[in-house]
CSV table of N, CA and C in Angstrom, one decimal:
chain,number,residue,atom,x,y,z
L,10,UNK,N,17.4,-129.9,-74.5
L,10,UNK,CA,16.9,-129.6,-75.8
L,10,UNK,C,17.8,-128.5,-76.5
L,11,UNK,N,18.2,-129.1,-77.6
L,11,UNK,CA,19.1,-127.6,-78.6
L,11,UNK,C,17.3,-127.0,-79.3
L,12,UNK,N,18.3,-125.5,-79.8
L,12,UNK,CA,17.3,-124.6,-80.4
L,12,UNK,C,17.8,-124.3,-81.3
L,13,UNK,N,17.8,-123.7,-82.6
L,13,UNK,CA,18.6,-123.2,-83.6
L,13,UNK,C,17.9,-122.3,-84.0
L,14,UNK,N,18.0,-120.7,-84.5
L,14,UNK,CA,18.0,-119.8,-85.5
L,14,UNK,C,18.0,-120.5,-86.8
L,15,UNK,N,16.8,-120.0,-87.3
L,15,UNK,CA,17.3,-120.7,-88.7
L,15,UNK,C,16.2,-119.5,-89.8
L,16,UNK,N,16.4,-118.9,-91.1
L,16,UNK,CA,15.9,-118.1,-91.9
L,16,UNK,C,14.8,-119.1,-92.2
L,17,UNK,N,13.4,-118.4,-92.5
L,17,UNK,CA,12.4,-119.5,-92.6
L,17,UNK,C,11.6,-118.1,-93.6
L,18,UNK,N,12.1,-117.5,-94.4
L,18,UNK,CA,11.7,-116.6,-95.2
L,18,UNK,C,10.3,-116.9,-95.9
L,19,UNK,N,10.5,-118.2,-96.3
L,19,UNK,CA,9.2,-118.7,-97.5
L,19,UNK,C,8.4,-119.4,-96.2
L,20,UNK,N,8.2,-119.0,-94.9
L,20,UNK,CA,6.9,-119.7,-94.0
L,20,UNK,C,6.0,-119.8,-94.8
L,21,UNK,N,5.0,-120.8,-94.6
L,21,UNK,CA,3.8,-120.8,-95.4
L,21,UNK,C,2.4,-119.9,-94.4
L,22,UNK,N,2.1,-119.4,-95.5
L,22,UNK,CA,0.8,-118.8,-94.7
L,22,UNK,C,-0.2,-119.7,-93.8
L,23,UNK,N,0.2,-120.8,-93.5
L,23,UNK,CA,-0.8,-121.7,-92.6
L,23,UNK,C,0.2,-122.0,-91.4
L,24,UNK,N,1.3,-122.0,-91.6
L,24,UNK,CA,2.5,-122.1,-90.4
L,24,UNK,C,2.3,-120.5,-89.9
L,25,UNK,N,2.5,-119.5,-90.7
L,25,UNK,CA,2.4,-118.2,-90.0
L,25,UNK,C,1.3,-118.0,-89.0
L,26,UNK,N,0.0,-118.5,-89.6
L,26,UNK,CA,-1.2,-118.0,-89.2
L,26,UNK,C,-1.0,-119.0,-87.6
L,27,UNK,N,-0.5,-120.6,-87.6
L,27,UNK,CA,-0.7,-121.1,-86.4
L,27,UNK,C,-0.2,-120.3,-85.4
L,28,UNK,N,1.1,-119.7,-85.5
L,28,UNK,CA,2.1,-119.2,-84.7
L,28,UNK,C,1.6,-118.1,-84.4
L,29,UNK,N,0.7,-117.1,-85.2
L,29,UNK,CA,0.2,-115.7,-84.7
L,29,UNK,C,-1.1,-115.8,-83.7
L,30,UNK,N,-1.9,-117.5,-84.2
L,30,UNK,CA,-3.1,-117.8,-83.1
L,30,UNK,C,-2.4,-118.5,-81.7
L,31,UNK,N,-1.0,-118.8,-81.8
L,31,UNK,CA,0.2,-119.1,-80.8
L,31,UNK,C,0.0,-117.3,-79.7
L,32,UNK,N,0.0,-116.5,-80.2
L,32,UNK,CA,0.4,-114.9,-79.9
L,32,UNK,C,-0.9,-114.6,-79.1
L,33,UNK,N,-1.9,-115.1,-80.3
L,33,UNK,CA,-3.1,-114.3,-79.9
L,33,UNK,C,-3.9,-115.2,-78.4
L,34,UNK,N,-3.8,-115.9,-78.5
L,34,UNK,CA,-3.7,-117.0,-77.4
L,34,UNK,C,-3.2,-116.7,-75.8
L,35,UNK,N,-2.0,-116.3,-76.1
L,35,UNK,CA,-1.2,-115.7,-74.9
L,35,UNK,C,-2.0,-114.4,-74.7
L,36,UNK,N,-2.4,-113.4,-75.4
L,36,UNK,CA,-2.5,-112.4,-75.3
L,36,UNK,C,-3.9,-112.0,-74.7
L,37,UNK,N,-4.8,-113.5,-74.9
L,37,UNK,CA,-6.4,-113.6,-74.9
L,37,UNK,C,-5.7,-114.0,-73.3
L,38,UNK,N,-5.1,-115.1,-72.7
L,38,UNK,CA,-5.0,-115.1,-71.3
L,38,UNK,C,-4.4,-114.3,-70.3
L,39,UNK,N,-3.5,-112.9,-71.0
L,39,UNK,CA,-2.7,-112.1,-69.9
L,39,UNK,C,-4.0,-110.9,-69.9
L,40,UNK,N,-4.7,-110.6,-70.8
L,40,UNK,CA,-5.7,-109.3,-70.8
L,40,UNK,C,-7.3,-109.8,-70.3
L,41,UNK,N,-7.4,-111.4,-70.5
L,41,UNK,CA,-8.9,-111.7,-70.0
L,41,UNK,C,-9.7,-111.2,-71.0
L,42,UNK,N,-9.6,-110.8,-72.2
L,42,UNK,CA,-10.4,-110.8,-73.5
L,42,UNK,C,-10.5,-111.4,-74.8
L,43,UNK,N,-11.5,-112.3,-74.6
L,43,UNK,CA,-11.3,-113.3,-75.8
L,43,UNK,C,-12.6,-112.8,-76.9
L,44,UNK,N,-12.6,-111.5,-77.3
L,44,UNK,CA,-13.4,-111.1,-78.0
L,44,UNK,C,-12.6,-110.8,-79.5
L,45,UNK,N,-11.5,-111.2,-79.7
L,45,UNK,CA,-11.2,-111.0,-80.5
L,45,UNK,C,-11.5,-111.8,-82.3
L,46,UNK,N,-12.0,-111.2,-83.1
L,46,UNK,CA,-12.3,-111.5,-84.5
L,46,UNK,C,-11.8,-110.5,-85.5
L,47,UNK,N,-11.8,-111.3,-86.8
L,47,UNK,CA,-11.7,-110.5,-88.1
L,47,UNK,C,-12.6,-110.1,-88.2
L,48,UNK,N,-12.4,-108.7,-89.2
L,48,UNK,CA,-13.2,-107.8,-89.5
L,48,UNK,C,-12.6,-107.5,-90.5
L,49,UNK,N,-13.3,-107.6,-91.8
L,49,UNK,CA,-12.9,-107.6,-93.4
L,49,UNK,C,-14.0,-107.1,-94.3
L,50,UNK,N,-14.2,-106.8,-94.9
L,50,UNK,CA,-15.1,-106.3,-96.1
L,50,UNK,C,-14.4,-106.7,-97.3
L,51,UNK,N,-14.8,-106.9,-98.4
L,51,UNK,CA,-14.5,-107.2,-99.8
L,51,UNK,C,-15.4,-106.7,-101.1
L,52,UNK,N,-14.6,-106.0,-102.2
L,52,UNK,CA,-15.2,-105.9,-103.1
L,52,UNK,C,-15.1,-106.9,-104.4
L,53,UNK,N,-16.1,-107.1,-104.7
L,53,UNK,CA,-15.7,-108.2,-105.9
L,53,UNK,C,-16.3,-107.9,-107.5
L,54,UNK,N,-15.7,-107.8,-108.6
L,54,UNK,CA,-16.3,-107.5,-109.7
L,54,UNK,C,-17.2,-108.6,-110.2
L,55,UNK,N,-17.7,-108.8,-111.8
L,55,UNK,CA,-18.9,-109.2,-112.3
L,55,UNK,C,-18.2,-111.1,-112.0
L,56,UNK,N,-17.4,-111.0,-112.4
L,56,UNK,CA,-16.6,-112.5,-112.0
L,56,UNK,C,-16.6,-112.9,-110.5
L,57,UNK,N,-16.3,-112.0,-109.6
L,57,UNK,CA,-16.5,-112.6,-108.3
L,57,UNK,C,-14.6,-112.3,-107.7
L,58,UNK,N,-14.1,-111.7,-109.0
L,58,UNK,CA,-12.4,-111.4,-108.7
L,58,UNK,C,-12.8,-110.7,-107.1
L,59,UNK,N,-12.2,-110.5,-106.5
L,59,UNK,CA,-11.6,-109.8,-105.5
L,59,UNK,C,-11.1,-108.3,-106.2
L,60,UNK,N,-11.1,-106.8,-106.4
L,60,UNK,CA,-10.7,-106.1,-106.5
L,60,UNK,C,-10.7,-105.0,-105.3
L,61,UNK,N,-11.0,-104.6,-104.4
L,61,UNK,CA,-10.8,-104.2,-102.9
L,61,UNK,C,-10.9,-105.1,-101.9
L,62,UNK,N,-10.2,-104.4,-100.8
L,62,UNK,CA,-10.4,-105.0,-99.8
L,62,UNK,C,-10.3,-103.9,-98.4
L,63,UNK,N,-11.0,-104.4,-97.0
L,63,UNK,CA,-10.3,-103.8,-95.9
L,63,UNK,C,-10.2,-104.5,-94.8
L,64,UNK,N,-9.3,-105.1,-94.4
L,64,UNK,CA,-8.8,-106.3,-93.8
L,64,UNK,C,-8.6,-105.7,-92.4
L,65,UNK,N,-8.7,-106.6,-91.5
L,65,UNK,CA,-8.0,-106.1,-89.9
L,65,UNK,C,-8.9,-107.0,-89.1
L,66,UNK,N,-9.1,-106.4,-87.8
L,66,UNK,CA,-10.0,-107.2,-86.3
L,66,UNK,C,-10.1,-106.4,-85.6
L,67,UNK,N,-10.5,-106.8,-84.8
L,67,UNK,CA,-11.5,-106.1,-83.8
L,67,UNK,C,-11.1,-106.9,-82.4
L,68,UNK,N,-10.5,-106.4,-81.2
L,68,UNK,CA,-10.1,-107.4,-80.1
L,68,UNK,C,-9.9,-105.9,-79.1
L,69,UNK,N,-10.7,-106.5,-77.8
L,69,UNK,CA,-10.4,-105.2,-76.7
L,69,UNK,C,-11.1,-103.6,-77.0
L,70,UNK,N,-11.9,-103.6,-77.3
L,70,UNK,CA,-12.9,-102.4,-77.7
L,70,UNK,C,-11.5,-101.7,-78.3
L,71,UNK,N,-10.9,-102.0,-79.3
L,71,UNK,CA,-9.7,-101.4,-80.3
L,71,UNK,C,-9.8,-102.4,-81.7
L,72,UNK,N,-9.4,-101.7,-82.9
L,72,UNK,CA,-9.6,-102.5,-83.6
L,72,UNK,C,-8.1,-102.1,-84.8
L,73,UNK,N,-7.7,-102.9,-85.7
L,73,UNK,CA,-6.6,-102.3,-85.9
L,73,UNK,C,-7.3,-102.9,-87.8
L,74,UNK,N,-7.0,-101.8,-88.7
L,74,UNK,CA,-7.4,-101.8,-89.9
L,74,UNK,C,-5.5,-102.2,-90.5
L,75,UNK,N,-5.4,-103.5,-91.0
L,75,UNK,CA,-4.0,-104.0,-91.3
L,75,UNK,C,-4.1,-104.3,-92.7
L,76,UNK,N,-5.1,-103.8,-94.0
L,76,UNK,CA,-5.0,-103.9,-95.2
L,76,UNK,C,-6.4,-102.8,-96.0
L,77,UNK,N,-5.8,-102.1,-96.6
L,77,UNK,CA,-6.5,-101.2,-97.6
L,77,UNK,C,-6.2,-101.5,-98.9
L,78,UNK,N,-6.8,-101.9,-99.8
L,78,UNK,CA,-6.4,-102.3,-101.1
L,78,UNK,C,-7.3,-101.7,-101.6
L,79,UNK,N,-7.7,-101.1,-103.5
L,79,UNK,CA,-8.2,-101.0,-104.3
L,79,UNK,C,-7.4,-101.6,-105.9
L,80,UNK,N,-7.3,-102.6,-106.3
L,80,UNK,CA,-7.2,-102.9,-107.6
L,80,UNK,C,-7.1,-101.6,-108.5
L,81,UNK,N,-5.5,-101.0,-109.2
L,81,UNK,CA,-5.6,-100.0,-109.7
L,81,UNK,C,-6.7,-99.9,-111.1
L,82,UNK,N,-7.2,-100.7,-111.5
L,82,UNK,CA,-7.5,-100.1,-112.4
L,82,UNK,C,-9.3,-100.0,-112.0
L,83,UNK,N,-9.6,-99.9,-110.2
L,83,UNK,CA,-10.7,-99.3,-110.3
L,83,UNK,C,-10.4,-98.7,-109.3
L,84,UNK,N,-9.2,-97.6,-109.0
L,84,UNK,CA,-9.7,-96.7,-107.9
L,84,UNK,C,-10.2,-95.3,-108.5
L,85,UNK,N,-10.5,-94.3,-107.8
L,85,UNK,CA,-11.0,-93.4,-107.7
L,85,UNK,C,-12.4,-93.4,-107.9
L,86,UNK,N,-13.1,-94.3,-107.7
L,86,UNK,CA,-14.6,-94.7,-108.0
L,86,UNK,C,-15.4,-94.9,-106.3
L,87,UNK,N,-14.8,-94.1,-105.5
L,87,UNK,CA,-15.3,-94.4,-104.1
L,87,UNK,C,-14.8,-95.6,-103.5
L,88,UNK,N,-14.5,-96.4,-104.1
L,88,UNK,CA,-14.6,-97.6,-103.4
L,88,UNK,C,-13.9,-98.0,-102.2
L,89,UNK,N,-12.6,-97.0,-101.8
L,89,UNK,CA,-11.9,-97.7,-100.9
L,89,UNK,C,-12.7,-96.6,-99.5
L,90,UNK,N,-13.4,-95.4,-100.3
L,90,UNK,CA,-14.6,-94.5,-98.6
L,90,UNK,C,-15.6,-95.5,-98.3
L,91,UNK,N,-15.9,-96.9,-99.2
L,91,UNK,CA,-17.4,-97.3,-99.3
L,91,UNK,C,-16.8,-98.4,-98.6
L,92,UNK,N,-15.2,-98.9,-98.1
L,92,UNK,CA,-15.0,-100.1,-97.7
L,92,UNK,C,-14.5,-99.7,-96.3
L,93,UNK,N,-13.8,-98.1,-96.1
L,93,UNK,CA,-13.7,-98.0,-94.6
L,93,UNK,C,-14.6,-98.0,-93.9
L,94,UNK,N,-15.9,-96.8,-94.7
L,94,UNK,CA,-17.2,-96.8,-94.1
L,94,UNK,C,-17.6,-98.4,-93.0
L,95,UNK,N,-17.4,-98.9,-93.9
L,95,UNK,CA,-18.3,-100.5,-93.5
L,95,UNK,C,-17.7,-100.8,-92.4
L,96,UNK,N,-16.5,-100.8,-92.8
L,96,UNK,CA,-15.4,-101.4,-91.3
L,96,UNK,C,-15.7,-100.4,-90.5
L,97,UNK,N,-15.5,-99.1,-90.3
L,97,UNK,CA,-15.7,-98.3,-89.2
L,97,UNK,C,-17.0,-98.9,-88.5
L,98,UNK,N,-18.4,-98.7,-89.3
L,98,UNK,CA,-19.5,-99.3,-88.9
L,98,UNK,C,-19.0,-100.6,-88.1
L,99,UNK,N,-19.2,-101.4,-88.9
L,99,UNK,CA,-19.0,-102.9,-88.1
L,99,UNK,C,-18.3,-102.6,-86.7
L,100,UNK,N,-17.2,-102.0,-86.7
L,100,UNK,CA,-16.2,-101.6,-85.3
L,100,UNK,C,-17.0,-101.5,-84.3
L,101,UNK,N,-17.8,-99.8,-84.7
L,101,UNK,CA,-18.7,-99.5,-83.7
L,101,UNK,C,-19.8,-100.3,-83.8
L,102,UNK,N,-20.2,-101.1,-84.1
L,102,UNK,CA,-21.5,-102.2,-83.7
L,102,UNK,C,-20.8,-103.2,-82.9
L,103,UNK,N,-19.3,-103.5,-83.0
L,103,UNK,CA,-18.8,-104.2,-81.9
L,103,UNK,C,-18.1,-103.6,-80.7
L,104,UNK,N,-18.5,-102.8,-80.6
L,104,UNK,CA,-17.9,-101.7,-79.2
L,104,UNK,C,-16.5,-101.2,-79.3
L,105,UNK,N,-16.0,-100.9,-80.3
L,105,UNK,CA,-14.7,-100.3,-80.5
L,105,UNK,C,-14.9,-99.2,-80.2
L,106,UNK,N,-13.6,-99.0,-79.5
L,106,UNK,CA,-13.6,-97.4,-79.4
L,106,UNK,C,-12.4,-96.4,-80.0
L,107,UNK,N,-11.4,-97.2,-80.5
L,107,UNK,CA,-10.4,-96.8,-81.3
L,107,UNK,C,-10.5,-98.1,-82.3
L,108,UNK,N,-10.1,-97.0,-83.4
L,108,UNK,CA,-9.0,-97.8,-84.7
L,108,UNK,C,-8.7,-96.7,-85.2
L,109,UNK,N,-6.9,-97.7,-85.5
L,109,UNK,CA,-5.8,-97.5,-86.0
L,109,UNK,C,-5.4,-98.2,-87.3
L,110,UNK,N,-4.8,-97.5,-87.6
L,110,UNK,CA,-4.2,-97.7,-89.4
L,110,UNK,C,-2.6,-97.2,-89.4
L,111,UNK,N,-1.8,-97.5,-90.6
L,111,UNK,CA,-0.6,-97.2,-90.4
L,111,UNK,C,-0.8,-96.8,-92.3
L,112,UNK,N,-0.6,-95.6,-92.8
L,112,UNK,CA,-0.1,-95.6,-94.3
L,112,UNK,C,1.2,-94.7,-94.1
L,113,UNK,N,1.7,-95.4,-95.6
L,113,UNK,CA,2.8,-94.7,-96.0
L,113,UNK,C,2.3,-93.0,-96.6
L,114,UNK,N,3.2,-92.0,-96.7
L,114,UNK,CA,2.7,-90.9,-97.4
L,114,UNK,C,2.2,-91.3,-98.6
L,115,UNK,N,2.8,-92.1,-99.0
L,115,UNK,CA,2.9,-92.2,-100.7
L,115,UNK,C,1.3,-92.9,-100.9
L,116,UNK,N,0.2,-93.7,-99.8
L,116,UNK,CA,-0.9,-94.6,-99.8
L,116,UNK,C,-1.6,-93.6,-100.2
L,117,UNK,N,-2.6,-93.5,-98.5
L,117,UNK,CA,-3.8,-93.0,-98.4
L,117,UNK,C,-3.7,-92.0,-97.3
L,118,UNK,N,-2.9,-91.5,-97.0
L,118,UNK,CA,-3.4,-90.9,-95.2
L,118,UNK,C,-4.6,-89.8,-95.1
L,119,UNK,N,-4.9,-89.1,-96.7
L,119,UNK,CA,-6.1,-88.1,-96.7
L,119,UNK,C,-7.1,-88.5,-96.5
L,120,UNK,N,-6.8,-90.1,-97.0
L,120,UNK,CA,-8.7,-91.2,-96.9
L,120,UNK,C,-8.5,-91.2,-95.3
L,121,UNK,N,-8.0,-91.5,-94.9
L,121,UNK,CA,-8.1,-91.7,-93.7
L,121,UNK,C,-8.8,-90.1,-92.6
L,122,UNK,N,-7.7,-89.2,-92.8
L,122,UNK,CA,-7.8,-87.8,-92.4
L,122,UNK,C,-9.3,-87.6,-93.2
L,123,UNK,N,-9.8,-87.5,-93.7
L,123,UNK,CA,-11.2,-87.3,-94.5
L,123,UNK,C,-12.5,-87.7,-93.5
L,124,UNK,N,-11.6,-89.0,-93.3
L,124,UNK,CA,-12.6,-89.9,-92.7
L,124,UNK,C,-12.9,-89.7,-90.8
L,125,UNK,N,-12.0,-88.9,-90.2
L,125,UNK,CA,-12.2,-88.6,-89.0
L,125,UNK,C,-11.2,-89.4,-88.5
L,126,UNK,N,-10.0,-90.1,-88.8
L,126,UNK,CA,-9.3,-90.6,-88.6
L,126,UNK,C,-7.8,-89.3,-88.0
L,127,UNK,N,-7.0,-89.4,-87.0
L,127,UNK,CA,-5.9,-88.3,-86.7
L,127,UNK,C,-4.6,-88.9,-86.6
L,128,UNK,N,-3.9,-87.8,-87.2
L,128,UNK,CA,-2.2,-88.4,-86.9
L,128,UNK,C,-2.0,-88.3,-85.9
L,129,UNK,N,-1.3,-89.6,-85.4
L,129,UNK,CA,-0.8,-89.7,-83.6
L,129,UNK,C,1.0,-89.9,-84.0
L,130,UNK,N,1.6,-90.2,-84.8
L,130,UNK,CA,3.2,-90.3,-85.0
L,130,UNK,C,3.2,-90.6,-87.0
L,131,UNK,N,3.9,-90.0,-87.3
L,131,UNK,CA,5.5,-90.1,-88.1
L,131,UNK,C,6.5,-90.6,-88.5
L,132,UNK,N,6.4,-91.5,-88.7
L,132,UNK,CA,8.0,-92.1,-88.8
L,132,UNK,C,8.9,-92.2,-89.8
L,133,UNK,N,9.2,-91.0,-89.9
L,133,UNK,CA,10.4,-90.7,-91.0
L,133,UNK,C,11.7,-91.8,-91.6
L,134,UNK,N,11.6,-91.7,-93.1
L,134,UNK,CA,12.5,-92.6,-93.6
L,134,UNK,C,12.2,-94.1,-93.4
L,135,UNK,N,10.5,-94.5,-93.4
L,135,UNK,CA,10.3,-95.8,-93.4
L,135,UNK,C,9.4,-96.3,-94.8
L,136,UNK,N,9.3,-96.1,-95.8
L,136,UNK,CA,10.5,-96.4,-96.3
L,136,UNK,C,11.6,-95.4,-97.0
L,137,UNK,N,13.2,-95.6,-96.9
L,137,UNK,CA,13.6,-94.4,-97.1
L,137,UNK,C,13.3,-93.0,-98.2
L,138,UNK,N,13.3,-92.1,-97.6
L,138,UNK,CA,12.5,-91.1,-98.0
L,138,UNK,C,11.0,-90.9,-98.3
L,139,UNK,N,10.4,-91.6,-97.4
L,139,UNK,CA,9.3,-91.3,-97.1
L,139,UNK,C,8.8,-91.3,-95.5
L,140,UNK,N,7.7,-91.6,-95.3
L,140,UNK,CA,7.0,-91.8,-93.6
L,140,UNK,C,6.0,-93.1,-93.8
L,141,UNK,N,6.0,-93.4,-92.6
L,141,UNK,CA,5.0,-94.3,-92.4
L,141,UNK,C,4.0,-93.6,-91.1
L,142,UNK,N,2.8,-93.0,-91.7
L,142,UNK,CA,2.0,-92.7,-90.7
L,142,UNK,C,1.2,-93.3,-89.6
L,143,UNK,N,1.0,-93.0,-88.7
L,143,UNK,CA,-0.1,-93.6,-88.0
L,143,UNK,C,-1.1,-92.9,-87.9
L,144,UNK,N,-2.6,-93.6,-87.9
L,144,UNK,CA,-3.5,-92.2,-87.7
L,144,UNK,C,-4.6,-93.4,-86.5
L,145,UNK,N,-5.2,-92.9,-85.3
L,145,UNK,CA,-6.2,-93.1,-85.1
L,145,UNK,C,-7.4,-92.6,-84.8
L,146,UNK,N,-8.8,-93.4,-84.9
L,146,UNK,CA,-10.0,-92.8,-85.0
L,146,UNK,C,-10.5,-93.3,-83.7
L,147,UNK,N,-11.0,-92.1,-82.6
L,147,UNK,CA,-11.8,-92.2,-81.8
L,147,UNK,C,-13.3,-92.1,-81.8
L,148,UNK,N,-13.8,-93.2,-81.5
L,148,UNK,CA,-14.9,-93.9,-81.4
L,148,UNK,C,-16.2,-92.8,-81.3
L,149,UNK,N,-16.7,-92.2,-81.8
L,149,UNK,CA,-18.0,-91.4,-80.5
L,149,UNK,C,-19.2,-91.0,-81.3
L,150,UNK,N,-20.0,-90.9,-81.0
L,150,UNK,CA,-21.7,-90.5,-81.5
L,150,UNK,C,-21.5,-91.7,-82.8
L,151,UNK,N,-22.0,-91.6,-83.6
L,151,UNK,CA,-22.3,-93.0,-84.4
L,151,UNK,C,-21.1,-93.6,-85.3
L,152,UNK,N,-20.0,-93.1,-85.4
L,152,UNK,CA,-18.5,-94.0,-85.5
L,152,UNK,C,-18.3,-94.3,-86.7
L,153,UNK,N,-19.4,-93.5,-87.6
L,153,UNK,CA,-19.0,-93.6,-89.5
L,153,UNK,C,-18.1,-92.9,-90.1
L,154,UNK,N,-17.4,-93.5,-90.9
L,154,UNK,CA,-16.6,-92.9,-91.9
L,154,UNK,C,-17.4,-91.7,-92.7
């Protein structure tokens, strides 16, 4: 069998997604935990638009928060404390005992730090001239934002 390298930049989001349940797959048979699920909240205006979001999963009593969104023209209205809240909750009703987030300086890291969430690393110059944070939140007594 030949193999080739090849740029596949424009993958379609249903090729991507097979290949990552390819990942998740291997990773459910080397650890013995197939608890893994999405865990998402959404906000929607009088239309039903999508204008927040808090996207991630929940797999191995850890959970990793991989999308914070608020639609700018409704942040500062709580919305993005009213969508971690939820996810945190939901976490701990599924036995999490960490989650982790990654913002840039430039995002959210205070929503986060507010929220009981802690810097664990830094990474300077990603993107350049800024950091890309990591913060996680240890699980304990009732696990709310």
């Amino acid at each position: 069998m030949t193999v080739r390298i090849q740029a596949a930049h424009d993958l379609s989001p249903v090729e991507l997604s097979l290949l990552e349940d390819r990942l998740n797959s291997h990773n459910r048979s080397v650890t013995s935990r197939h608890d893994d699920r999405g865990l998402v909240f959404v906000i929607r205006d009088d239309q039903g638009h999508p204008i927040g979001v808090a996207a991630g999963y929940s797999w191995a009593s850890t959970s990793e928060l991989k999308l914070m969104w608020i639609d700018e023209a409704y942040r500062g209205r709580g919305y993005a404390r009213q969508l971690l809240r939820a996810f945190v909750e939901e976490a701990a009703n599924r036995g999490v005992r960490k989650i982790w987030v990654s913002s840039h300086d430039f995002q959210a890291p205070a929503l986060y730090e507010h929220a009981g969430f802690e810097r664990v690393a830094e990474l300077a110059d990603w993107p350049e001239g800024h950091s890309n944070i990591i913060l996680c939140k240890s699980m304990t007594g009732t696990g709310t934002a």
